[in-house]
CSV table of C-alpha atoms in Angstrom, one decimal:
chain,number,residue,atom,x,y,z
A,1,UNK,CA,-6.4,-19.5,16.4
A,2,UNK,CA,-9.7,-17.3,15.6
A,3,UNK,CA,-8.9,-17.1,12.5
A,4,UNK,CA,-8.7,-20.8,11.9
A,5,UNK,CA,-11.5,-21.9,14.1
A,6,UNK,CA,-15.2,-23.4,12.9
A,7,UNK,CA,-18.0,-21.5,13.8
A,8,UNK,CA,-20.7,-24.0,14.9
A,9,UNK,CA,-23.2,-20.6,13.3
A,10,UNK,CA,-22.2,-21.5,9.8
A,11,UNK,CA,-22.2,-25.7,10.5
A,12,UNK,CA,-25.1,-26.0,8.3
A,13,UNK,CA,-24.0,-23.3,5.4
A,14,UNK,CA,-24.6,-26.0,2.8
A,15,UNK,CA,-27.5,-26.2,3.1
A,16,UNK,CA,-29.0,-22.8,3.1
A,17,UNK,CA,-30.6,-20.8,0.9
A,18,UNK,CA,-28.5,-18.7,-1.8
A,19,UNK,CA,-30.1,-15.1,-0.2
A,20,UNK,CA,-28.8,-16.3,3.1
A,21,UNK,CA,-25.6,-17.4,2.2
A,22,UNK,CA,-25.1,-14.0,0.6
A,23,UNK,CA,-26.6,-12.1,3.6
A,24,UNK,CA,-24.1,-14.1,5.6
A,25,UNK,CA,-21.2,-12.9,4.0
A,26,UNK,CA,-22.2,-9.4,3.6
A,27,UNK,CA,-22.9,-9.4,7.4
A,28,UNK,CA,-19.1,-11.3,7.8
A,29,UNK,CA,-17.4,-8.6,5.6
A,30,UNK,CA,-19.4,-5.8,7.2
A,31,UNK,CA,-17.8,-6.5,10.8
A,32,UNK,CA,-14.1,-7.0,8.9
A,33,UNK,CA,-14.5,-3.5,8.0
A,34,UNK,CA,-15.8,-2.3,11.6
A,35,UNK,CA,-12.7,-4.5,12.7
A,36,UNK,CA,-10.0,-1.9,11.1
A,37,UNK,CA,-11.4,1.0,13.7
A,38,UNK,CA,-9.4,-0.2,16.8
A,39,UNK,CA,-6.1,-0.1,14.3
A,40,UNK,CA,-6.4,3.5,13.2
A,41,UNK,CA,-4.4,5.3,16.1
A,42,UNK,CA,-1.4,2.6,15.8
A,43,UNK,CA,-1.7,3.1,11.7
A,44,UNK,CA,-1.3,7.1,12.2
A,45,UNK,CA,1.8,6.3,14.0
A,46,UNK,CA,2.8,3.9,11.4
A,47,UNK,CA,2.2,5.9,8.5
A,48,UNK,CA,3.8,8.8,10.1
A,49,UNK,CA,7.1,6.3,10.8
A,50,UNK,CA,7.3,5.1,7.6
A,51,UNK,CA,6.8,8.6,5.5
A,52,UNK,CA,10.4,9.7,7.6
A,53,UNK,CA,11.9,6.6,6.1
A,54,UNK,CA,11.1,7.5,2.7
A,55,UNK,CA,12.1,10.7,2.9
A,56,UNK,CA,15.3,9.6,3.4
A,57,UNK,CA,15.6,7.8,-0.6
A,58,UNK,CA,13.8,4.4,1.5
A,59,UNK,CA,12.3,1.5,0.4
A,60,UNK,CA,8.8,0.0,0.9
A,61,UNK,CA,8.9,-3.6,1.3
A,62,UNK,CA,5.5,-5.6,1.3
A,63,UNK,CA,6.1,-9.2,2.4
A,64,UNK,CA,3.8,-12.0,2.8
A,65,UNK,CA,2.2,-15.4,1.5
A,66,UNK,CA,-0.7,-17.0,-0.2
A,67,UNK,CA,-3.6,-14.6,-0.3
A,68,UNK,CA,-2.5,-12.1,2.1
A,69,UNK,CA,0.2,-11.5,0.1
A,70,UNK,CA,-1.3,-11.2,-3.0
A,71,UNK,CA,-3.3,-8.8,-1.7
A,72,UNK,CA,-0.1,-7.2,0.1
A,73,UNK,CA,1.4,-7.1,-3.5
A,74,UNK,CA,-1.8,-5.7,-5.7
A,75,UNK,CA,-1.1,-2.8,-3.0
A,76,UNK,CA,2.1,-2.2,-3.8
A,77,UNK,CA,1.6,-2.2,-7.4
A,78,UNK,CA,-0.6,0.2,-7.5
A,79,UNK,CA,1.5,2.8,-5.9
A,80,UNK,CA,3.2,3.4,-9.3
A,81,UNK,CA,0.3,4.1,-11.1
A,82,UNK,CA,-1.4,6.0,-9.5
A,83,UNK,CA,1.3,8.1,-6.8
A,84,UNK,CA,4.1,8.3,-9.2
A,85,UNK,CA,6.1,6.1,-6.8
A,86,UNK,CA,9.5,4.6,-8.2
A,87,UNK,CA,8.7,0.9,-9.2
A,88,UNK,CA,12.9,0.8,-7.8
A,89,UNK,CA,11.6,1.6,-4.5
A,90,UNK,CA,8.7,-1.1,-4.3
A,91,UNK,CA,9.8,-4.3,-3.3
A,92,UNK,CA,7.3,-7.0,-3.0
A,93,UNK,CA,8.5,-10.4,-1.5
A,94,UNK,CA,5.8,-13.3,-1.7
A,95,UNK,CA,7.2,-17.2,-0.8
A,96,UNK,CA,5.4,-18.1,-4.3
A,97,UNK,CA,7.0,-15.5,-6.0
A,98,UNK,CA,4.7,-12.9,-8.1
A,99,UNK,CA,4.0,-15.6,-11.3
A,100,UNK,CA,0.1,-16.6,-9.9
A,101,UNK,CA,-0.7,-18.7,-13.2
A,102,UNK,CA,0.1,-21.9,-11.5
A,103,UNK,CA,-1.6,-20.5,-8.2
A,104,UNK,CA,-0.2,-19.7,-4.9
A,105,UNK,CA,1.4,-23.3,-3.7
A,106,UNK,CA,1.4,-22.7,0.1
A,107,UNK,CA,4.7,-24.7,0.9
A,108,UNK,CA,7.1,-21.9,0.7
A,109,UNK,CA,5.2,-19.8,3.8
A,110,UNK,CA,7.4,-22.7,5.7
A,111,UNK,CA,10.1,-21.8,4.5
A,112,UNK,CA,12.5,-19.2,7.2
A,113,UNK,CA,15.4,-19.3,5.5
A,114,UNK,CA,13.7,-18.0,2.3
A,115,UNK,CA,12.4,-15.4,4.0
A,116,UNK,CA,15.9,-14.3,5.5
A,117,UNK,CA,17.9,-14.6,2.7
A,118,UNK,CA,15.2,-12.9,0.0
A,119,UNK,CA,15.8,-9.7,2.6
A,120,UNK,CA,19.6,-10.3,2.6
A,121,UNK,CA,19.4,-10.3,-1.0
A,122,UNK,CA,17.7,-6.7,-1.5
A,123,UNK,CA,19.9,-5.0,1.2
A,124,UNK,CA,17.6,-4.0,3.7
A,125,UNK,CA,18.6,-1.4,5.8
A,126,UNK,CA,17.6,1.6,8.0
A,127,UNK,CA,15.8,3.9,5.6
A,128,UNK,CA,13.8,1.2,4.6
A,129,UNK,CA,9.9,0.1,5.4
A,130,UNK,CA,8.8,-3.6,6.1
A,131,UNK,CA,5.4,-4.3,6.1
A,132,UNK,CA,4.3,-8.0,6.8
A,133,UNK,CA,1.1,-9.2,6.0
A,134,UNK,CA,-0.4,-12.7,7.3
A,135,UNK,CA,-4.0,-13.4,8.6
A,136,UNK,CA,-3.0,-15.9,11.2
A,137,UNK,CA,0.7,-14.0,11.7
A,138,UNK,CA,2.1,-17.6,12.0
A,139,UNK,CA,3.5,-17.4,8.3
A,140,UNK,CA,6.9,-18.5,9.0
A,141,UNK,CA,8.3,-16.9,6.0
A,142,UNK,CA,6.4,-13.6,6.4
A,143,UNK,CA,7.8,-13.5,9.9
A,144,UNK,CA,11.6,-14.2,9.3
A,145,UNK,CA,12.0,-11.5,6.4
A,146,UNK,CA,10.3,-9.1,8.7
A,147,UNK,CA,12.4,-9.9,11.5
A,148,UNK,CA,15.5,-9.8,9.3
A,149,UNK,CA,14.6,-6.6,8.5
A,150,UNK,CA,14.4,-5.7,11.7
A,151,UNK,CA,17.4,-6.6,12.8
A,152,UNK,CA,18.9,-4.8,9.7
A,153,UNK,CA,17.1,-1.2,11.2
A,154,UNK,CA,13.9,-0.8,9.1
A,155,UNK,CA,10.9,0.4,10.1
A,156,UNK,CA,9.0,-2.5,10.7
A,157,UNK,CA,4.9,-2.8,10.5
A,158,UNK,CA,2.8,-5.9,10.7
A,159,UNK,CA,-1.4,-6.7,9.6
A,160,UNK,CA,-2.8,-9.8,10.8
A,161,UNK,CA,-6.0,-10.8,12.7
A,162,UNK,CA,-4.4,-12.5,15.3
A,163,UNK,CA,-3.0,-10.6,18.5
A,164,UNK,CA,0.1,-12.0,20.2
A,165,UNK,CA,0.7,-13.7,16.8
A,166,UNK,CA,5.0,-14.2,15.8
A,167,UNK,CA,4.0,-11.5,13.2
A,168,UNK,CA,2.8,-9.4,15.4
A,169,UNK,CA,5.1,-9.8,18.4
A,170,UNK,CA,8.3,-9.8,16.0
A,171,UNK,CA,7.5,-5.3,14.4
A,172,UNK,CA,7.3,-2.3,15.8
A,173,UNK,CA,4.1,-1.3,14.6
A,174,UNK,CA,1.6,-3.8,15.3
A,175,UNK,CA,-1.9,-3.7,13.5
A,176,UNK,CA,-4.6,-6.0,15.1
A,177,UNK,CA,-7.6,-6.3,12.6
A,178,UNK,CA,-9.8,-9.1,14.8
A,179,UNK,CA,-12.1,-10.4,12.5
A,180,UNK,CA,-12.5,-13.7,14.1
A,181,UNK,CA,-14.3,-16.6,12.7
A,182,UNK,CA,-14.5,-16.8,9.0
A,183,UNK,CA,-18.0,-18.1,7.5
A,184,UNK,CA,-16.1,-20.4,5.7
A,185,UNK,CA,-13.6,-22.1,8.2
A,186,UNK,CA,-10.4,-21.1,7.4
A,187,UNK,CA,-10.6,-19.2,4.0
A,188,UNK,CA,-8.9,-16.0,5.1
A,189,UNK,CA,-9.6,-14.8,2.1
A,190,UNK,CA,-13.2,-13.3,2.9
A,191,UNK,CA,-13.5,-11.5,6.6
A,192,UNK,CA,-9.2,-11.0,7.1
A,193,UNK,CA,-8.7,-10.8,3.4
A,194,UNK,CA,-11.5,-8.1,2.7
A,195,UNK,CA,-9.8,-6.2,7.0
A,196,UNK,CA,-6.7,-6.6,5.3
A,197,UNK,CA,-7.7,-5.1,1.8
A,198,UNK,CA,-8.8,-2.0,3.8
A,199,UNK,CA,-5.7,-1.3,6.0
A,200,UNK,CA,-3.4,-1.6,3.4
A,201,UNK,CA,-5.3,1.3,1.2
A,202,UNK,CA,-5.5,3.2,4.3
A,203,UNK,CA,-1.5,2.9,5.0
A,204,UNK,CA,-0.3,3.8,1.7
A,205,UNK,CA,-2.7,6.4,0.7
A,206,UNK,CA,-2.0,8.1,3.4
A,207,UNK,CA,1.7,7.4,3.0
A,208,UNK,CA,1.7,9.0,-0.2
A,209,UNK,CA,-0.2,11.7,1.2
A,210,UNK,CA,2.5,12.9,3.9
A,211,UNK,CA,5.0,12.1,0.9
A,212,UNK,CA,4.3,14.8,-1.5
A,213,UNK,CA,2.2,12.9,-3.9
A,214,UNK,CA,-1.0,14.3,-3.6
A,215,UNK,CA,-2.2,18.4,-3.7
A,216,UNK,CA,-5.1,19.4,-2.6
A,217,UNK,CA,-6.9,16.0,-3.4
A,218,UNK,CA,-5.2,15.2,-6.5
A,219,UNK,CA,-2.5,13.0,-7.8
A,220,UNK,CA,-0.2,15.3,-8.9
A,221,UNK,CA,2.4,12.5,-9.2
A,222,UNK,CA,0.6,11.1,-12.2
A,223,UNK,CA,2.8,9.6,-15.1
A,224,UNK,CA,0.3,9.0,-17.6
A,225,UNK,CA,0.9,5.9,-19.6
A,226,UNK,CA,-2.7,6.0,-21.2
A,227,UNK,CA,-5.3,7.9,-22.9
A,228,UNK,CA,-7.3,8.0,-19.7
A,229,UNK,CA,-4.6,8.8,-17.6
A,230,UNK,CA,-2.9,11.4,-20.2
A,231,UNK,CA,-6.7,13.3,-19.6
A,232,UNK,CA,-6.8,12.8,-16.1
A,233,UNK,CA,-3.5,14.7,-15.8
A,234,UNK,CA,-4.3,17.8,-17.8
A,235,UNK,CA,-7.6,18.2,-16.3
A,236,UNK,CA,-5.4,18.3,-12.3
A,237,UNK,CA,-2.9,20.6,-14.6
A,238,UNK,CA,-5.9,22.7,-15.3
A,239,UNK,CA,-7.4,22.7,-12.0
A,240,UNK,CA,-4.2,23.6,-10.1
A,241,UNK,CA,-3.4,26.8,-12.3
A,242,UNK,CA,-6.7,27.7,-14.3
A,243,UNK,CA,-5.0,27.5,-17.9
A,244,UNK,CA,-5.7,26.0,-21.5
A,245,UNK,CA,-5.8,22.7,-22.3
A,246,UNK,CA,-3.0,22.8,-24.9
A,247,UNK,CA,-0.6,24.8,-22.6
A,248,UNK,CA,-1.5,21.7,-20.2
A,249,UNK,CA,-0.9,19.2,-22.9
A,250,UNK,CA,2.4,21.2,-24.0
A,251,UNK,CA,3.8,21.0,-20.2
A,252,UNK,CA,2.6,17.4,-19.6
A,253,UNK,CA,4.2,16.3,-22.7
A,254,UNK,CA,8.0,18.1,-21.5
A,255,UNK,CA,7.7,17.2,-17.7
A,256,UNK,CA,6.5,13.5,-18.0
A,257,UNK,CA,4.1,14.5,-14.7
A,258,UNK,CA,1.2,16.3,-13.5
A,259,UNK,CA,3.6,18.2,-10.9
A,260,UNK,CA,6.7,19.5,-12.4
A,261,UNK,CA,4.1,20.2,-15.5
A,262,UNK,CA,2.1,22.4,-12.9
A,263,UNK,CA,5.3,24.3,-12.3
A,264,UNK,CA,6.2,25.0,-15.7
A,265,UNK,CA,2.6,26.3,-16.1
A,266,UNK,CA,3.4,28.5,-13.3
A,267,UNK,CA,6.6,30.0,-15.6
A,268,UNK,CA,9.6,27.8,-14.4
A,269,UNK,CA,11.8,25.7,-16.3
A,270,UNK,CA,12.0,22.1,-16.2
A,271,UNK,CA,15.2,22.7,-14.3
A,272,UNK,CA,14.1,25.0,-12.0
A,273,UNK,CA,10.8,23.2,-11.7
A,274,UNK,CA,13.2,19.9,-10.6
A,275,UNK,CA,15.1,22.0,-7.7
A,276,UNK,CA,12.1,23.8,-6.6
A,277,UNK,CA,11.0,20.3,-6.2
A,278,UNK,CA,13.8,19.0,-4.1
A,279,UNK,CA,13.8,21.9,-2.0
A,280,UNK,CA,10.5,21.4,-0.8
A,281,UNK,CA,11.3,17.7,0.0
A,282,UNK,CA,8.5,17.1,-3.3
A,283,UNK,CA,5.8,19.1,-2.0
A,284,UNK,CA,3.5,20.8,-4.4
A,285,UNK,CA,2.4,23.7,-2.3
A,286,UNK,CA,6.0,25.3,-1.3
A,287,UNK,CA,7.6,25.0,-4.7
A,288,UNK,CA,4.1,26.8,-6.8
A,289,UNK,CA,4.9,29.4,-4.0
A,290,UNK,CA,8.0,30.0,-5.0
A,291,UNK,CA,7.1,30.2,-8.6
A,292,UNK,CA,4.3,32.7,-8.1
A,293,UNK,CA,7.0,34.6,-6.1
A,294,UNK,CA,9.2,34.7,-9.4
């Protein structure tokens, strides 16, 4: 397993000098990133996939262990934040659980059963999203919840570095990130970590995208929950439909978000800013449309 495997180039890293150490990652993490290019065409199609699923009132599951799915979980926090996407729809399944103040104990990853029966317990079904996340793709918990869910009709995606891996072999949409030997043997935490990192941004992004939550280039699904945030929202208010700041501030303070606030900008109601909303699927573009028609 590449992943795994000790490059006789790196044998000596203990004794080199700091600047080459440093230059030896930066080269290592340069070629992870060049590693997500082969993936892009099979990420279209997943992103594409999945967007139908959540369309539908779907979940997004991120599943994984140890590092991999820590980094698989900081994703899926984030969508909340800063896509306005419901924390209800998010489901994040590490073997370790989310508490990291004792560390990630790597036992559980062995675990199939967990893996199963954590999927049985949220329902999974076919308007959800699975994405499974393991460098090697061997994690045996990763894989079972991911084939559970499979077998339950969601959409299924897997990241990992290995081809021909279980992960890989067990979802529909495979994503191949071959980043080979780590500098430090093993510690999939720097080349895979850093390929998976990447991927993961560029599949929910662009999930969110194709899901309504961004116009133009801005996050119009915004729910402010700070200063910063509260100015970063009226200034997209303002830029959408050219008004005052206080008439932004007003609108954000009744609609709770950057988008419906737009549309009461634009002279609708919260109510008719809500089913102008739900006709256009949550679209920005088609509902402003309708209230400039008005």
């Amino acid at each position: 397993m590449r992943t795994e495997a000790i490059s006789p180039r790196y044998s000596t890293l203990d004794q080199w000098k700091p600047q080459e150490v440093v230059q030896a990652l930066w080269a290592s993490q340069s070629h992870a990133v060049a590693a997500c290019l082969p993936v892009l065409p099979t990420l279209v199609a997943a992103v594409e996939a999945a967007a139908t699923r959540l369309k539908r009132g779907g979940r997004l599951f991120y599943v994984g262990a140890g590092s991999a799915g820590a980094m698989a979980a900081v994703d899926g926090i984030e969508l909340r934040a800063t896509f306005g996407f419901p924390s209800a729809r998010t489901v994040i399944l590490l073997a370790s659980g989310l508490d990291f103040s004792r560390g990630m104990p790597g036992g559980h990853e062995d675990d199939a059963d967990a893996g199963r029966l954590r999927m049985l317990d949220y329902g999974c079904d076919d308007k959800d999203v699975v994405i499974g996340v393991s460098a090697s793709g061997a994690s045996v918990f990763t894989t079972s919840a991911v084939q559970e869910g499979r077998a339950r009709g969601a959409l299924t995606i897997g990241l990992s570095s290995v081809a021909h891996s279980p992960l890989i072999q067990s979802v529909e949409h495979p994503l191949v990130t071959d980043t080979g030997e780590e500098v430090i043997a093993g510690s999939t935490r720097l080349g895979a970590g850093t390929a998976q990192k990447v991927v993961l941004n560029l599949f929910s992004t662009a999930l969110m995208v194709r899901c309504g939550a961004v116009h133009g280039n801005m996050m119009v699904n915004l729910r402010p929950e700070n200063d910063k945030e509260r100015q970063r929202a009226i200034a997209i208010i303002q830029q959408i439909t050219d008004c005052k700041d206080t008439q932004a501030e007003a609108a954000l303070a009744e609609a709770g978000d950057a988008k419906h606030a737009v549309l009461l900008v634009s002279g609708m109601s919260l109510e008719q800013a809500k089913a102008a909303l739900a006709r256009s699927g949550g679209v920005l573009g088609p509902a402003l449309a309708e209230a400039h028609r008005r």
